XYZ file of C-alpha atoms in Angstrom:
252
model
C 16.956 16.660 -6.100
C 15.502 18.233 -9.227
C 17.234 21.073 -10.987
C 15.202 24.136 -11.803
C 14.196 24.521 -15.417
C 13.373 27.891 -16.949
C 9.636 28.399 -17.101
C 8.939 25.245 -15.073
C 7.837 24.814 -11.484
C 10.348 22.254 -10.244
C 9.276 21.970 -6.629
C 9.628 18.689 -4.775
C 7.083 16.239 -6.213
C 4.279 14.905 -4.039
C 1.656 12.288 -4.814
C -1.063 14.899 -4.478
C 0.814 17.224 -6.799
C 1.334 14.439 -9.337
C -2.398 13.705 -9.264
C -3.224 17.350 -9.903
C -0.810 17.478 -12.847
C -2.353 14.385 -14.432
C -5.843 15.668 -13.699
C -5.135 18.629 -15.985
C -5.384 16.254 -18.958
C -9.008 15.528 -19.820
C -8.168 12.211 -21.478
C -7.033 10.939 -18.071
C -10.169 11.943 -16.155
C -11.924 8.560 -16.586
C -8.904 6.830 -15.030
C -8.325 9.081 -12.022
C -10.329 8.320 -8.862
C -11.505 11.378 -6.928
C -8.543 12.566 -4.839
C -8.076 15.696 -2.694
C -5.777 16.911 0.100
C -6.807 15.444 3.428
C -8.712 17.435 6.005
C -11.376 16.394 8.469
C -13.907 18.208 6.299
C -12.881 16.415 3.088
C -12.777 13.097 4.955
C -16.440 13.345 5.918
C -17.386 14.713 2.516
C -15.784 11.709 0.803
C -17.311 9.237 3.265
C -20.708 10.779 2.534
C -20.153 10.418 -1.213
C -18.334 7.081 -1.462
C -18.731 5.235 1.847
C -15.136 3.967 1.711
C -11.898 5.897 1.218
C -8.135 5.544 1.308
C -6.172 8.058 3.402
C -2.432 8.121 2.684
C 0.631 10.366 3.013
C 1.289 12.680 0.107
C 5.014 11.931 0.417
C 5.900 8.334 1.292
C 7.225 5.047 -0.028
C 6.604 1.354 0.558
C 2.908 1.742 1.351
C 3.337 2.715 5.008
C 0.815 4.625 7.134
C -2.064 4.069 4.726
C -5.579 3.866 6.174
C -8.809 2.539 4.757
C -11.852 4.187 6.339
C -15.294 2.639 5.803
C -18.763 3.610 6.970
C -20.088 0.325 8.345
C -23.561 1.195 9.662
C -25.325 4.030 11.449
C -22.558 5.788 13.395
C -19.963 2.996 13.206
C -16.776 3.351 11.184
C -14.111 0.777 10.378
C -10.445 1.695 10.094
C -7.833 -0.652 8.627
C -4.090 -0.065 8.596
C -1.836 -2.849 7.295
C -3.602 -6.038 8.509
C -5.200 -4.555 11.631
C -8.811 -3.380 11.764
C -10.668 -1.459 14.446
C -14.262 -0.244 14.733
C -14.932 3.255 16.055
C -18.271 4.469 17.399
C -19.370 7.880 16.180
C -18.073 10.674 14.009
C -16.558 12.546 16.943
C -14.355 9.632 17.970
C -13.387 8.973 14.362
C -12.441 12.619 13.955
C -10.307 12.454 17.111
C -8.609 9.268 15.854
C -7.479 10.797 12.567
C -6.647 14.178 14.074
C -4.273 12.384 16.438
C -2.810 10.001 13.861
C -2.255 12.516 11.088
C -1.708 15.813 12.875
C -0.008 18.303 10.548
C 1.454 15.722 8.151
C 0.443 16.227 4.507
C -2.028 13.478 3.649
C -4.408 12.931 0.765
C -7.753 11.177 0.560
C -8.843 9.050 -2.382
C -12.015 7.251 -3.341
C -11.478 3.584 -2.567
C -11.175 1.410 -5.670
C -12.496 -2.133 -5.066
C -9.541 -4.020 -6.541
C -9.864 -7.350 -8.278
C -8.608 -10.191 -6.069
C -6.685 -13.441 -6.231
C -7.737 -15.903 -3.537
C -9.296 -13.062 -1.571
C -6.183 -10.868 -1.792
C -6.339 -7.569 -3.740
C -3.761 -6.848 -6.413
C -2.620 -3.866 -8.421
C -0.074 -3.437 -11.183
C 3.198 -1.504 -11.221
C 3.970 -0.223 -14.710
C 7.326 1.308 -15.632
C 7.417 3.962 -18.356
C 10.750 5.239 -19.685
C 12.396 7.323 -22.371
C 15.940 7.296 -23.705
C 18.311 10.214 -23.087
C 17.921 11.785 -26.512
C 14.259 10.945 -26.976
C 10.899 12.261 -25.810
C 9.107 9.062 -26.796
C 7.752 7.262 -23.731
C 7.778 3.471 -23.750
C 6.292 0.896 -21.358
C 9.281 -1.254 -20.418
C 7.899 -3.470 -17.637
C 4.827 -4.326 -15.601
C 4.210 -6.636 -12.674
C 1.194 -7.529 -10.559
C 1.586 -7.017 -6.790
C -0.721 -9.203 -4.712
C -1.271 -8.012 -1.122
C -0.407 -10.297 1.760
C -3.263 -12.147 3.435
C -5.399 -9.618 5.339
C -3.579 -6.576 3.955
C -5.053 -3.835 1.766
C -1.738 -2.398 0.534
C 0.286 -4.299 -2.048
C 3.593 -2.466 -1.422
C 4.144 -3.934 2.037
C 6.451 -6.937 1.883
C 4.678 -9.097 4.467
C 3.245 -12.001 2.477
C 3.198 -10.058 -0.786
C 3.372 -12.011 -4.044
C 4.632 -10.816 -7.411
C 3.054 -12.260 -10.562
C 3.240 -11.634 -14.269
C 0.220 -9.561 -15.279
C -1.300 -12.201 -17.547
C -1.060 -14.806 -14.786
C -2.574 -12.460 -12.229
C -5.576 -11.609 -14.394
C -6.163 -15.257 -15.272
C -5.980 -16.320 -11.614
C -8.185 -13.475 -10.399
C -11.912 -13.015 -9.955
C -11.981 -11.083 -13.239
C -13.680 -12.420 -16.329
C -11.735 -10.643 -19.067
C -12.358 -11.815 -22.633
C -9.443 -9.900 -24.165
C -6.495 -9.480 -21.799
C -4.357 -8.032 -24.604
C -6.876 -5.217 -25.128
C -6.934 -4.442 -21.402
C -3.131 -4.275 -21.239
C -3.038 -2.137 -24.378
C -5.453 0.315 -22.762
C -3.315 0.366 -19.619
C -0.209 1.081 -21.707
C -1.948 4.009 -23.399
C -3.074 5.435 -20.066
C 0.360 5.341 -18.410
C 2.013 6.879 -21.461
C -0.497 9.741 -21.297
C 0.321 10.032 -17.590
C 4.062 10.190 -18.295
C 3.596 12.788 -21.017
C 1.545 14.927 -18.672
C 3.963 14.663 -15.728
C 6.872 15.486 -18.040
C 5.319 18.882 -18.788
C 6.075 19.869 -15.179
C 9.039 17.560 -14.511
C 10.990 17.303 -17.788
C 14.171 15.790 -16.338
C 13.109 12.306 -15.153
C 13.357 9.541 -17.734
C 11.464 6.935 -15.732
C 8.068 6.937 -14.058
C 6.326 4.200 -12.120
C 2.539 3.992 -12.113
C 0.469 1.949 -9.681
C -2.548 0.872 -11.689
C -5.821 -0.563 -10.463
C -8.101 -3.069 -12.120
C -11.365 -2.984 -10.243
C -13.817 -5.839 -9.751
C -15.571 -4.879 -13.006
C -12.350 -4.884 -15.050
C -12.036 -1.098 -15.221
C -8.601 0.531 -15.146
C -7.610 3.346 -12.783
C -4.460 5.235 -11.818
C -3.782 4.838 -8.102
C -0.703 7.063 -8.263
C 2.269 8.091 -10.367
C 5.814 8.080 -8.968
C 8.823 10.032 -10.240
C 11.425 7.891 -8.447
C 10.054 4.338 -8.666
C 11.872 1.521 -6.924
C 13.226 -1.242 -9.154
C 13.054 -3.928 -6.460
C 9.765 -5.349 -7.756
C 11.630 -6.429 -10.883
C 15.151 -7.098 -9.587
C 13.840 -9.847 -7.294
C 12.193 -11.829 -10.081
C 13.898 -15.044 -11.150
C 13.374 -13.984 -14.760
C 15.508 -10.832 -15.154
C 14.223 -9.899 -18.621
C 12.079 -6.943 -17.484
C 14.678 -5.723 -14.993
C 17.381 -5.846 -17.679
C 15.156 -3.862 -20.043
C 14.657 -1.162 -17.398
C 18.405 -0.909 -16.739
C 19.155 -0.838 -20.457
C 16.822 2.140 -20.939
C 18.385 3.934 -17.982
C 21.797 3.650 -19.667
C 20.714 4.604 -23.183
């Protein structure tokens, strides 16, 4: 629960709200894929513009209940959730499907980012950004690549997921990156800007977790920013160096 701070709107954070906060910083615009609250109208608008979208809850954890909707051909649409895919004929039936599945739950819709892959499996990167108790200086303390299980589109689900060090993931992927250090440096700068921006609305948290995309062309994007990131990605690693750094910052 977040305490109220004078002059600050300290309502319960949502992923959609976090996106809007970050989107208020122009420097972040190149890294933020188009994202809006879900409605049937915005769904068809995004499909018309992008052909493929991600539809996900605005408040959720662990990557559950996330849909990928793709326009396949003519009036056929493909829907994937976890590792299951169905094809739906027609806009009317697709509208009925999502109206039934989502109902009145707060969802958001995001332009699909074609993630770089390792052996056909997409991966993204969780980056932890922290500050010490008496400091307003944000520091990247850890990052890990999350490789989706075979047939899955979401990297947070545990089924078959693999965790890799970021360098290893990039080197094993379909990417052809000449300067990995420069790419990681850019990613660090982006997440620090994201943390600084979120802190303007939520000044109390001292740790943020960002899910970062590297697309098939090597471009960086912010999938989402989280105010209460899980530490399990790092605590389960055999090498506890990053996890210990996170814990150290939490106690300083």
